PDB file of C-alpha atoms and ligand atoms in Angstrom:
ATOM      1  CA  MET A 248     -59.610  72.783-215.117  1.00  0.00           C
ATOM      2  CA  SER A 249     -62.322  70.207-215.741  1.00  0.00           C
ATOM      3  CA  PRO A 250     -62.502  67.047-217.876  1.00  0.00           C
ATOM      4  CA  GLY A 251     -62.333  67.814-221.589  1.00  0.00           C
ATOM      5  CA  GLN A 252     -60.689  71.231-221.024  1.00  0.00           C
ATOM      6  CA  ASP A 253     -57.591  71.941-223.106  1.00  0.00           C
ATOM      7  CA  PRO A 254     -54.344  72.034-221.083  1.00  0.00           C
ATOM      8  CA  GLY A 255     -52.489  73.271-224.196  1.00  0.00           C
ATOM      9  CA  LEU A 256     -50.342  70.221-224.926  1.00  0.00           C
ATOM     10  CA  GLU A 257     -49.132  69.500-228.476  1.00  0.00           C
ATOM     11  CA  PRO A 258     -50.758  66.456-230.151  1.00  0.00           C
ATOM     12  CA  GLY A 259     -47.317  64.820-230.385  1.00  0.00           C
ATOM     13  CA  VAL A 260     -46.890  65.106-226.607  1.00  0.00           C
ATOM     14  CA  ILE A 261     -50.326  63.579-226.024  1.00  0.00           C
ATOM     15  CA  ASP A 262     -49.438  60.694-228.348  1.00  0.00           C
ATOM     16  CA  GLU A 263     -46.262  60.075-226.333  1.00  0.00           C
ATOM     17  CA  LEU A 264     -48.231  60.111-223.072  1.00  0.00           C
ATOM     18  CA  MET A 265     -50.745  57.668-224.560  1.00  0.00           C
ATOM     19  CA  ALA A 266     -47.892  55.320-225.440  1.00  0.00           C
ATOM     20  CA  VAL A 267     -46.463  55.563-221.893  1.00  0.00           C
ATOM     21  CA  ALA A 268     -49.900  54.851-220.382  1.00  0.00           C
ATOM     22  CA  ARG A 269     -50.508  51.911-222.712  1.00  0.00           C
ATOM     23  CA  ASP A 270     -47.084  50.348-222.170  1.00  0.00           C
ATOM     24  CA  ALA A 271     -47.313  50.733-218.382  1.00  0.00           C
ATOM     25  CA  ALA A 272     -50.857  49.331-218.076  1.00  0.00           C
ATOM     26  CA  THR A 273     -50.182  46.467-220.491  1.00  0.00           C
ATOM     27  CA  ALA A 274     -47.020  45.405-218.673  1.00  0.00           C
ATOM     28  CA  ALA A 275     -48.750  45.595-215.282  1.00  0.00           C
ATOM     29  CA  ALA A 276     -51.692  43.511-216.512  1.00  0.00           C
ATOM     30  CA  GLY A 277     -49.217  40.955-217.867  1.00  0.00           C
ATOM     31  CA  LEU A 278     -47.580  40.675-214.450  1.00  0.00           C
ATOM     32  CA  ILE A 279     -50.932  40.052-212.742  1.00  0.00           C
ATOM     33  CA  ARG A 280     -51.927  37.480-215.367  1.00  0.00           C
ATOM     34  CA  ALA A 281     -48.630  35.647-215.075  1.00  0.00           C
ATOM     35  CA  ALA A 282     -48.896  35.507-211.289  1.00  0.00           C
ATOM     36  CA  THR A 283     -52.527  34.369-211.098  1.00  0.00           C
ATOM     37  CA  GLY A 284     -52.951  32.310-214.283  1.00  0.00           C
ATOM     38  CA  ASP A 285     -52.843  28.777-212.923  1.00  0.00           C
ATOM     39  CA  GLN A 286     -53.548  29.354-209.236  1.00  0.00           C
ATOM     40  CA  ASP A 287     -56.705  27.709-207.972  1.00  0.00           C
ATOM     41  CA  ASP A 288     -56.519  29.492-204.643  1.00  0.00           C
ATOM     42  CA  ARG A 289     -58.120  32.830-204.045  1.00  0.00           C
ATOM     43  CA  PRO A 290     -55.652  35.684-203.498  1.00  0.00           C
ATOM     44  CA  ALA A 291     -55.298  36.636-199.829  1.00  0.00           C
ATOM     45  CA  VAL A 292     -56.502  39.878-198.286  1.00  0.00           C
ATOM     46  CA  ALA A 293     -53.485  41.899-197.089  1.00  0.00           C
ATOM     47  CA  SER A 294     -55.508  44.544-195.231  1.00  0.00           C
ATOM     48  CA  THR A 295     -58.720  46.574-195.318  1.00  0.00           C
ATOM     49  CA  LYS A 296     -59.393  50.284-195.834  1.00  0.00           C
ATOM     50  CA  SER A 297     -62.684  52.216-195.465  1.00  0.00           C
ATOM     51  CA  SER A 298     -64.667  49.153-194.262  1.00  0.00           C
ATOM     52  CA  PRO A 299     -64.031  45.422-193.638  1.00  0.00           C
ATOM     53  CA  THR A 300     -65.123  44.706-197.233  1.00  0.00           C
ATOM     54  CA  ASP A 301     -62.831  47.349-198.793  1.00  0.00           C
ATOM     55  CA  VAL A 302     -59.857  45.061-199.270  1.00  0.00           C
ATOM     56  CA  VAL A 303     -56.271  45.334-200.458  1.00  0.00           C
ATOM     57  CA  THR A 304     -54.305  42.331-201.716  1.00  0.00           C
ATOM     58  CA  ALA A 305     -50.543  41.942-201.965  1.00  0.00           C
ATOM     59  CA  MET A 306     -51.016  42.183-205.743  1.00  0.00           C
ATOM     60  CA  ASP A 307     -52.629  45.656-205.531  1.00  0.00           C
ATOM     61  CA  ARG A 308     -49.572  46.867-203.642  1.00  0.00           C
ATOM     62  CA  ALA A 309     -46.968  45.109-205.771  1.00  0.00           C
ATOM     63  CA  ILE A 310     -48.462  46.391-209.016  1.00  0.00           C
ATOM     64  CA  GLU A 311     -48.695  49.967-207.767  1.00  0.00           C
ATOM     65  CA  ARG A 312     -45.054  49.773-206.672  1.00  0.00           C
ATOM     66  CA  HIS A 313     -44.090  48.419-210.094  1.00  0.00           C
ATOM     67  CA  LEU A 314     -46.002  51.199-211.902  1.00  0.00           C
ATOM     68  CA  ARG A 315     -44.438  53.880-209.699  1.00  0.00           C
ATOM     69  CA  GLU A 316     -40.909  52.571-210.294  1.00  0.00           C
ATOM     70  CA  HIS A 317     -41.494  52.387-214.034  1.00  0.00           C
ATOM     71  CA  LEU A 318     -42.964  55.922-214.248  1.00  0.00           C
ATOM     72  CA  ALA A 319     -40.153  57.353-212.113  1.00  0.00           C
ATOM     73  CA  LYS A 320     -37.750  56.092-214.812  1.00  0.00           C
ATOM     74  CA  VAL A 321     -39.646  57.134-217.937  1.00  0.00           C
ATOM     75  CA  ARG A 322     -41.434  60.315-216.667  1.00  0.00           C
ATOM     76  CA  PRO A 323     -39.430  61.565-213.642  1.00  0.00           C
ATOM     77  CA  GLN A 324     -40.765  65.103-214.098  1.00  0.00           C
ATOM     78  CA  ASP A 325     -44.413  64.104-213.458  1.00  0.00           C
ATOM     79  CA  GLY A 326     -46.312  63.609-210.196  1.00  0.00           C
ATOM     80  CA  VAL A 327     -47.945  60.320-209.155  1.00  0.00           C
ATOM     81  CA  LEU A 328     -51.132  59.578-207.227  1.00  0.00           C
ATOM     82  CA  GLY A 329     -52.090  55.945-206.660  1.00  0.00           C
ATOM     83  CA  GLU A 330     -54.851  54.151-204.791  1.00  0.00           C
ATOM     84  CA  GLU A 331     -52.675  52.158-202.430  1.00  0.00           C
ATOM     85  CA  GLU A 332     -49.949  54.588-201.317  1.00  0.00           C
ATOM     86  CA  ASP A 333     -50.964  57.614-199.297  1.00  0.00           C
ATOM     87  CA  GLY A 334     -50.624  61.083-200.755  1.00  0.00           C
ATOM     88  CA  LEU A 335     -49.518  62.661-203.983  1.00  0.00           C
ATOM     89  CA  ARG A 336     -45.889  62.542-205.069  1.00  0.00           C
ATOM     90  CA  ALA A 337     -45.551  65.990-206.609  1.00  0.00           C
ATOM     91  CA  GLY A 338     -43.808  66.581-209.940  1.00  0.00           C
ATOM     92  CA  SER A 339     -42.585  69.675-211.770  1.00  0.00           C
ATOM     93  CA  SER A 340     -44.413  69.295-215.115  1.00  0.00           C
ATOM     94  CA  GLY A 341     -48.018  70.034-214.058  1.00  0.00           C
ATOM     95  CA  LEU A 342     -48.921  66.470-215.072  1.00  0.00           C
ATOM     96  CA  THR A 343     -49.755  63.693-212.621  1.00  0.00           C
ATOM     97  CA  TRP A 344     -50.101  59.958-213.236  1.00  0.00           C
ATOM     98  CA  VAL A 345     -53.202  58.551-211.571  1.00  0.00           C
ATOM     99  CA  LEU A 346     -53.008  54.818-210.936  1.00  0.00           C
ATOM    100  CA  ASP A 347     -55.394  52.072-209.976  1.00  0.00           C
ATOM    101  CA  PRO A 348     -53.267  48.904-209.914  1.00  0.00           C
ATOM    102  CA  ILE A 349     -56.402  46.732-209.736  1.00  0.00           C
ATOM    103  CA  ASP A 350     -59.843  48.239-210.299  1.00  0.00           C
ATOM    104  CA  GLY A 351     -62.264  45.528-209.283  1.00  0.00           C
ATOM    105  CA  THR A 352     -60.256  44.137-206.386  1.00  0.00           C
ATOM    106  CA  VAL A 353     -63.237  42.196-205.022  1.00  0.00           C
ATOM    107  CA  ASN A 354     -63.679  40.472-208.410  1.00  0.00           C
ATOM    108  CA  TYR A 355     -59.953  39.688-208.366  1.00  0.00           C
ATOM    109  CA  LEU A 356     -60.317  38.289-204.852  1.00  0.00           C
ATOM    110  CA  TYR A 357     -63.158  35.974-205.897  1.00  0.00           C
ATOM    111  CA  ARG A 358     -61.516  35.073-209.235  1.00  0.00           C
ATOM    112  CA  ILE A 359     -64.288  36.717-211.237  1.00  0.00           C
ATOM    113  CA  PRO A 360     -62.408  37.621-214.427  1.00  0.00           C
ATOM    114  CA  VAL A 361     -63.528  41.275-214.567  1.00  0.00           C
ATOM    115  CA  TYR A 362     -60.897  43.626-213.197  1.00  0.00           C
ATOM    116  CA  SER A 363     -58.486  46.070-214.748  1.00  0.00           C
ATOM    117  CA  VAL A 364     -55.305  48.058-214.481  1.00  0.00           C
ATOM    118  CA  SER A 365     -56.051  51.757-214.996  1.00  0.00           C
ATOM    119  CA  VAL A 366     -53.316  54.271-215.820  1.00  0.00           C
ATOM    120  CA  ALA A 367     -54.115  57.917-216.570  1.00  0.00           C
ATOM    121  CA  VAL A 368     -52.140  61.114-216.775  1.00  0.00           C
ATOM    122  CA  VAL A 369     -54.000  64.291-215.829  1.00  0.00           C
ATOM    123  CA  ALA A 370     -53.326  68.027-215.916  1.00  0.00           C
ATOM    124  CA  GLY A 371     -54.233  69.914-212.734  1.00  0.00           C
ATOM    125  CA  ASP A 372     -54.758  68.576-209.221  1.00  0.00           C
ATOM    126  CA  PRO A 373     -56.346  65.090-209.221  1.00  0.00           C
ATOM    127  CA  ARG A 374     -57.168  65.350-205.503  1.00  0.00           C
ATOM    128  CA  VAL A 375     -59.661  68.170-206.059  1.00  0.00           C
ATOM    129  CA  PRO A 376     -62.972  67.461-207.831  1.00  0.00           C
ATOM    130  CA  GLY A 377     -63.209  69.611-210.949  1.00  0.00           C
ATOM    131  CA  ALA A 378     -59.556  70.704-210.807  1.00  0.00           C
ATOM    132  CA  TRP A 379     -58.123  68.109-213.187  1.00  0.00           C
ATOM    133  CA  THR A 380     -58.521  66.989-216.761  1.00  0.00           C
ATOM    134  CA  PRO A 381     -57.384  63.631-218.133  1.00  0.00           C
ATOM    135  CA  VAL A 382     -54.844  63.979-220.929  1.00  0.00           C
ATOM    136  CA  ALA A 383     -54.173  60.336-221.787  1.00  0.00           C
ATOM    137  CA  GLY A 384     -55.162  57.011-220.347  1.00  0.00           C
ATOM    138  CA  CYS A 385     -55.261  53.275-220.754  1.00  0.00           C
ATOM    139  CA  VAL A 386     -57.433  50.603-219.138  1.00  0.00           C
ATOM    140  CA  VAL A 387     -56.501  46.945-219.583  1.00  0.00           C
ATOM    141  CA  SER A 388     -58.971  44.221-218.638  1.00  0.00           C
ATOM    142  CA  VAL A 389     -56.472  41.864-217.056  1.00  0.00           C
ATOM    143  CA  GLU A 390     -57.939  38.472-217.887  1.00  0.00           C
ATOM    144  CA  THR A 391     -59.174  39.203-221.424  1.00  0.00           C
ATOM    145  CA  GLY A 392     -56.330  41.558-222.387  1.00  0.00           C
ATOM    146  CA  GLU A 393     -58.848  43.996-223.915  1.00  0.00           C
ATOM    147  CA  THR A 394     -57.153  47.390-223.997  1.00  0.00           C
ATOM    148  CA  TRP A 395     -58.897  50.776-224.100  1.00  0.00           C
ATOM    149  CA  THR A 396     -56.802  53.837-224.914  1.00  0.00           C
ATOM    150  CA  ALA A 397     -57.604  57.537-225.140  1.00  0.00           C
ATOM    151  CA  GLY A 398     -55.803  60.824-225.661  1.00  0.00           C
ATOM    152  CA  LEU A 399     -57.290  64.300-225.299  1.00  0.00           C
ATOM    153  CA  GLY A 400     -58.382  65.354-228.786  1.00  0.00           C
ATOM    154  CA  ARG A 401     -56.908  62.119-230.196  1.00  0.00           C
ATOM    155  CA  GLY A 402     -59.948  59.846-229.900  1.00  0.00           C
ATOM    156  CA  SER A 403     -60.377  56.598-228.044  1.00  0.00           C
ATOM    157  CA  ALA A 404     -60.082  52.991-229.120  1.00  0.00           C
ATOM    158  CA  VAL A 405     -60.426  49.433-227.911  1.00  0.00           C
ATOM    159  CA  ASP A 406     -57.700  47.106-229.150  1.00  0.00           C
ATOM    160  CA  GLY A 407     -56.902  49.748-231.772  1.00  0.00           C
ATOM    161  CA  ARG A 408     -60.510  50.029-233.074  1.00  0.00           C
ATOM    162  CA  PRO A 409     -61.844  53.613-232.794  1.00  0.00           C
ATOM    163  CA  LEU A 410     -64.824  54.066-230.467  1.00  0.00           C
ATOM    164  CA  SER A 411     -67.847  56.230-231.054  1.00  0.00           C
ATOM    165  CA  ILE A 412     -70.812  56.381-228.676  1.00  0.00           C
ATOM    166  CA  ARG A 413     -74.065  55.259-230.253  1.00  0.00           C
ATOM    167  CA  THR A 414     -76.462  58.145-230.794  1.00  0.00           C
ATOM    168  CA  ASP A 415     -79.997  57.539-231.983  1.00  0.00           C
ATOM    169  CA  PRO A 416     -81.021  59.553-235.069  1.00  0.00           C
ATOM    170  CA  ASP A 417     -84.465  60.314-233.584  1.00  0.00           C
ATOM    171  CA  GLY A 418     -83.116  61.732-230.315  1.00  0.00           C
ATOM    172  CA  PRO A 419     -82.161  60.034-227.052  1.00  0.00           C
ATOM    173  CA  ARG A 420     -83.763  56.726-226.213  1.00  0.00           C
ATOM    174  CA  GLU A 421     -86.268  56.453-223.419  1.00  0.00           C
ATOM    175  CA  LEU A 422     -84.697  55.427-220.103  1.00  0.00           C
ATOM    176  CA  SER A 423     -86.914  52.343-220.251  1.00  0.00           C
ATOM    177  CA  GLN A 424     -84.696  51.166-223.146  1.00  0.00           C
ATOM    178  CA  ALA A 425     -81.401  51.885-221.371  1.00  0.00           C
ATOM    179  CA  LEU A 426     -79.150  49.260-219.813  1.00  0.00           C
ATOM    180  CA  VAL A 427     -77.539  50.973-216.837  1.00  0.00           C
ATOM    181  CA  ALA A 428     -74.340  49.996-215.019  1.00  0.00           C
ATOM    182  CA  THR A 429     -73.754  51.077-211.455  1.00  0.00           C
ATOM    183  CA  GLY A 430     -71.715  50.246-208.394  1.00  0.00           C
ATOM    184  CA  PHE A 431     -72.065  50.413-204.621  1.00  0.00           C
ATOM    185  CA  GLY A 432     -69.688  51.812-202.043  1.00  0.00           C
ATOM    186  CA  TYR A 433     -67.909  49.835-199.355  1.00  0.00           C
ATOM    187  CA  ARG A 434     -69.586  51.510-196.352  1.00  0.00           C
ATOM    188  CA  ALA A 435     -72.927  50.077-195.183  1.00  0.00           C
ATOM    189  CA  GLU A 436     -74.587  53.470-194.547  1.00  0.00           C
ATOM    190  CA  ARG A 437     -73.811  54.714-198.049  1.00  0.00           C
ATOM    191  CA  ARG A 438     -74.845  51.408-199.574  1.00  0.00           C
ATOM    192  CA  ALA A 439     -78.245  51.537-197.861  1.00  0.00           C
ATOM    193  CA  GLU A 440     -78.909  54.920-199.452  1.00  0.00           C
ATOM    194  CA  GLN A 441     -77.612  53.721-202.819  1.00  0.00           C
ATOM    195  CA  ALA A 442     -80.105  50.868-202.572  1.00  0.00           C
ATOM    196  CA  ARG A 443     -82.900  53.378-201.897  1.00  0.00           C
ATOM    197  CA  VAL A 444     -81.967  55.307-205.065  1.00  0.00           C
ATOM    198  CA  PHE A 445     -81.702  52.102-207.052  1.00  0.00           C
ATOM    199  CA  ALA A 446     -85.164  50.966-205.881  1.00  0.00           C
ATOM    200  CA  ALA A 447     -86.639  54.128-207.395  1.00  0.00           C
ATOM    201  CA  LEU A 448     -84.662  53.793-210.618  1.00  0.00           C
ATOM    202  CA  ALA A 449     -85.141  50.063-211.263  1.00  0.00           C
ATOM    203  CA  PRO A 450     -88.734  50.303-212.531  1.00  0.00           C
ATOM    204  CA  VAL A 451     -87.915  53.010-215.105  1.00  0.00           C
ATOM    205  CA  ILE A 452     -84.849  51.484-216.842  1.00  0.00           C
ATOM    206  CA  ARG A 453     -84.322  48.408-219.013  1.00  0.00           C
ATOM    207  CA  ASP A 454     -82.111  46.611-216.480  1.00  0.00           C
ATOM    208  CA  ILE A 455     -79.082  47.048-214.274  1.00  0.00           C
ATOM    209  CA  ARG A 456     -75.505  45.685-214.411  1.00  0.00           C
ATOM    210  CA  ARG A 457     -73.186  45.647-211.384  1.00  0.00           C
ATOM    211  CA  ILE A 458     -69.937  44.779-213.130  1.00  0.00           C
ATOM    212  CA  GLY A 459     -67.615  45.422-210.163  1.00  0.00           C
ATOM    213  CA  SER A 460     -65.036  47.677-211.812  1.00  0.00           C
ATOM    214  CA  ALA A 461     -65.830  51.354-212.373  1.00  0.00           C
ATOM    215  CA  SER A 462     -63.202  51.727-215.099  1.00  0.00           C
ATOM    216  CA  LEU A 463     -64.651  48.792-217.029  1.00  0.00           C
ATOM    217  CA  ASP A 464     -68.198  50.146-216.522  1.00  0.00           C
ATOM    218  CA  LEU A 465     -67.081  53.374-218.203  1.00  0.00           C
ATOM    219  CA  CYS A 466     -65.221  51.577-221.006  1.00  0.00           C
ATOM    220  CA  MET A 467     -68.360  49.514-221.637  1.00  0.00           C
ATOM    221  CA  VAL A 468     -70.351  52.751-221.969  1.00  0.00           C
ATOM    222  CA  ALA A 469     -67.857  53.937-224.606  1.00  0.00           C
ATOM    223  CA  ALA A 470     -68.133  50.593-226.418  1.00  0.00           C
ATOM    224  CA  GLY A 471     -71.973  50.553-226.302  1.00  0.00           C
ATOM    225  CA  GLN A 472     -72.054  47.404-224.137  1.00  0.00           C
ATOM    226  CA  VAL A 473     -74.125  49.320-221.603  1.00  0.00           C
ATOM    227  CA  ASP A 474     -75.952  52.583-222.280  1.00  0.00           C
ATOM    228  CA  LEU A 475     -75.305  54.470-219.061  1.00  0.00           C
ATOM    229  CA  TYR A 476     -73.280  54.357-215.867  1.00  0.00           C
ATOM    230  CA  TYR A 477     -73.731  56.123-212.549  1.00  0.00           C
ATOM    231  CA  GLU A 478     -72.209  55.683-209.124  1.00  0.00           C
ATOM    232  CA  ARG A 479     -71.665  57.695-205.962  1.00  0.00           C
ATOM    233  CA  GLY A 480     -68.238  57.972-204.351  1.00  0.00           C
ATOM    234  CA  VAL A 481     -66.034  56.945-207.271  1.00  0.00           C
ATOM    235  CA  ASN A 482     -62.376  57.809-206.747  1.00  0.00           C
ATOM    236  CA  VAL A 483     -60.258  59.640-209.293  1.00  0.00           C
ATOM    237  CA  TRP A 484     -58.059  56.560-209.867  1.00  0.00           C
ATOM    238  CA  ASP A 485     -61.133  54.446-210.692  1.00  0.00           C
ATOM    239  CA  MET A 486     -62.299  56.796-213.418  1.00  0.00           C
ATOM    240  CA  ALA A 487     -59.559  59.124-214.758  1.00  0.00           C
ATOM    241  CA  ALA A 488     -58.447  56.931-217.685  1.00  0.00           C
ATOM    242  CA  ALA A 489     -61.865  55.507-218.552  1.00  0.00           C
ATOM    243  CA  ALA A 490     -63.595  58.916-218.334  1.00  0.00           C
ATOM    244  CA  LEU A 491     -61.346  60.069-221.177  1.00  0.00           C
ATOM    245  CA  VAL A 492     -62.237  56.930-223.139  1.00  0.00           C
ATOM    246  CA  VAL A 493     -65.930  57.929-222.869  1.00  0.00           C
ATOM    247  CA  ILE A 494     -65.357  61.648-223.600  1.00  0.00           C
ATOM    248  CA  GLU A 495     -63.206  60.922-226.647  1.00  0.00           C
ATOM    249  CA  ALA A 496     -65.876  58.513-227.928  1.00  0.00           C
ATOM    250  CA  GLY A 497     -68.323  61.455-227.896  1.00  0.00           C
ATOM    251  CA  GLY A 498     -69.986  60.765-224.552  1.00  0.00           C
ATOM    252  CA  VAL A 499     -70.196  62.812-221.380  1.00  0.00           C
ATOM    253  CA  VAL A 500     -68.847  62.029-217.928  1.00  0.00           C
ATOM    254  CA  THR A 501     -70.092  64.470-215.358  1.00  0.00           C
ATOM    255  CA  GLY A 502     -71.144  65.132-211.791  1.00  0.00           C
ATOM    256  CA  LEU A 503     -74.854  65.177-210.940  1.00  0.00           C
ATOM    257  CA  ALA A 504     -76.786  68.462-210.721  1.00  0.00           C
ATOM    258  CA  GLY A 505     -73.907  70.610-212.014  1.00  0.00           C
ATOM    259  CA  ARG A 506     -71.402  69.215-209.532  1.00  0.00           C
ATOM    260  CA  PRO A 507     -67.799  68.668-210.636  1.00  0.00           C
ATOM    261  CA  LEU A 508     -66.649  65.171-211.499  1.00  0.00           C
ATOM    262  CA  GLY A 509     -65.518  63.409-208.341  1.00  0.00           C
ATOM    263  CA  GLU A 510     -67.998  65.066-205.987  1.00  0.00           C
ATOM    264  CA  ARG A 511     -70.841  62.749-204.924  1.00  0.00           C
ATOM    265  CA  THR A 512     -72.218  60.999-208.042  1.00  0.00           C
ATOM    266  CA  VAL A 513     -70.656  60.483-211.461  1.00  0.00           C
ATOM    267  CA  LEU A 514     -72.746  59.683-214.518  1.00  0.00           C
ATOM    268  CA  ALA A 515     -71.713  58.816-218.057  1.00  0.00           C
ATOM    269  CA  GLY A 516     -73.237  58.069-221.425  1.00  0.00           C
ATOM    270  CA  GLU A 517     -74.562  59.597-224.606  1.00  0.00           C
ATOM    271  CA  PRO A 518     -75.323  63.256-223.749  1.00  0.00           C
ATOM    272  CA  GLY A 519     -79.113  63.247-224.287  1.00  0.00           C
ATOM    273  CA  LEU A 520     -79.638  59.951-222.491  1.00  0.00           C
ATOM    274  CA  CYS A 521     -77.352  61.060-219.679  1.00  0.00           C
ATOM    275  CA  ALA A 522     -79.531  64.136-219.158  1.00  0.00           C
ATOM    276  CA  ARG A 523     -82.552  61.829-218.761  1.00  0.00           C
ATOM    277  CA  LEU A 524     -80.696  59.719-216.216  1.00  0.00           C
ATOM    278  CA  ALA A 525     -79.629  62.836-214.293  1.00  0.00           C
ATOM    279  CA  GLU A 526     -83.262  63.903-213.970  1.00  0.00           C
ATOM    280  CA  ALA A 527     -84.323  60.454-212.772  1.00  0.00           C
ATOM    281  CA  LEU A 528     -81.454  60.266-210.273  1.00  0.00           C
ATOM    282  CA  VAL A 529     -82.243  63.648-208.745  1.00  0.00           C
ATOM    283  CA  ALA A 530     -85.922  62.627-208.497  1.00  0.00           C
ATOM    284  CA  ALA A 531     -84.769  59.408-206.776  1.00  0.00           C
ATOM    285  CA  GLY A 532     -82.835  61.406-204.162  1.00  0.00           C
ATOM    286  CA  ALA A 533     -79.338  60.577-205.434  1.00  0.00           C
ATOM    287  CA  ASP A 534     -78.132  64.077-204.585  1.00  0.00           C
ATOM    288  CA  ASP A 535     -79.513  64.070-201.058  1.00  0.00           C
ATOM    289  CA  PHE A 536     -77.849  61.497-198.811  1.00  0.00           C
ATOM    290  CA  ALA A 537     -77.607  61.684-195.025  1.00  0.00           C
ATOM    291  CA  GLU A 538     -73.819  61.978-195.466  1.00  0.00           C
ATOM    292  CA  ASP A 539     -74.362  65.198-197.467  1.00  0.00           C
ATOM    293  CA  ARG A 540     -76.530  66.711-194.740  1.00  0.00           C
ATOM    294  CA  GLU A 541     -73.958  65.711-192.115  1.00  0.00           C
ATOM    295  CA  ALA A 542     -71.136  67.237-194.187  1.00  0.00           C
ATOM    296  CA  ALA A 543     -73.164  70.456-194.570  1.00  0.00           C
ATOM    297  CA  ARG A 544     -73.532  70.585-190.765  1.00  0.00           C
ATOM    298  CA  GLY A 545     -69.755  70.151-190.515  1.00  0.00           C
ATOM    299  CA  GLY A 546     -70.073  66.525-189.229  1.00  0.00           C
TER     300      GLY A 546
HETATM  301  C1  LIG B 683     -64.093  49.745-206.869  1.00  0.00           C
HETATM  302  C2  LIG B 683     -64.711  49.235-208.148  1.00  0.00           C
HETATM  303  C3  LIG B 683     -66.193  49.071-207.967  1.00  0.00           C
HETATM  304  C4  LIG B 683     -66.861  50.346-207.529  1.00  0.00           C
HETATM  305  C5  LIG B 683     -66.199  50.912-206.278  1.00  0.00           C
HETATM  306  C6  LIG B 683     -64.701  51.057-206.499  1.00  0.00           C
HETATM  307  P1  LIG B 683     -61.565  49.012-206.359  1.00  0.00           P
HETATM  308  O1  LIG B 683     -62.699  49.957-207.053  1.00  0.00           O
HETATM  309  O2  LIG B 683     -64.449  50.117-209.203  1.00  0.00           O
HETATM  310  O3  LIG B 683     -66.846  48.680-209.169  1.00  0.00           O
HETATM  311  O4  LIG B 683     -68.218  50.091-207.266  1.00  0.00           O
HETATM  312  O5  LIG B 683     -66.769  52.191-206.055  1.00  0.00           O
HETATM  313  O6  LIG B 683     -64.111  51.526-205.310  1.00  0.00           O
HETATM  314  O7  LIG B 683     -61.746  49.177-204.881  1.00  0.00           O
HETATM  315  O8  LIG B 683     -61.834  47.643-206.822  1.00  0.00           O
HETATM  316  O9  LIG B 683     -60.322  49.619-206.893  1.00  0.00           O
HETATM  317 CA1  LIG B 684     -58.134  49.390-206.773  1.00  0.00          CA
END
């Protein structure tokens, strides 16, 4: 099962799941806002994960706990996978909630007001690239309250306004006219290679945006605030809800060079323009990192 594939759910069921996702993400964002609104201090780092700059705050953990408790009450039959707690809690329905309590934790840490709560429900196994499809999702930008929603076959919207990816009547724009969002991983070795790819891409695009939240990057693609997005190493919880927002707006979210979503690099945008970016990324070596060669050698 891959993104956009039909898991055979009735439209009414998808609408209910959209409502659950929206209510859960909105309530969680409200909790974060209420707790951080008038604090001048930066939130504290509770611990680190893949590198010293990959941080977790007490808020990440508290919000994930809150979301899990809420979903256990309203959807006890479904599984849950979240960023901050290890492993998948299996369910019996074939559906799994995929949670990022704060996407853009470093922005949150520095009080840059660009971070989100992302809540998606997927069919299939969200741990395996290409084995899941998002069914419903909601991304709430915590500090602005902007709310993106999507349901499979039900369209996507921001604050209730339907979204539709901009397509140019005369065919896809040149890359030189495209504003491209991207992100960088937390590990230095990967980041050095990402910088190498970016150096090759920079001269052929309009400009770059490093927003700091993959889910918001994708939502901005759906809303036409950037034209394209690509990034290596994005986790399923960063993208599951927002990928559906893009797909339902008429865009594509895909792996590079025919790879499934979640393996190596993700790219998103209007289909024709996305194809141009894919070509440029492959030419820039985005599908050939030292970590890939090591993995192929079994390292
Ligand atoms: C990160 C953000 C960032 C992206 C990283 C993600 P987190 O998520 O989405 O923009 O570049 O790849 O890991 O750690 O803030 O949830
Ligand atoms: Ca996070």
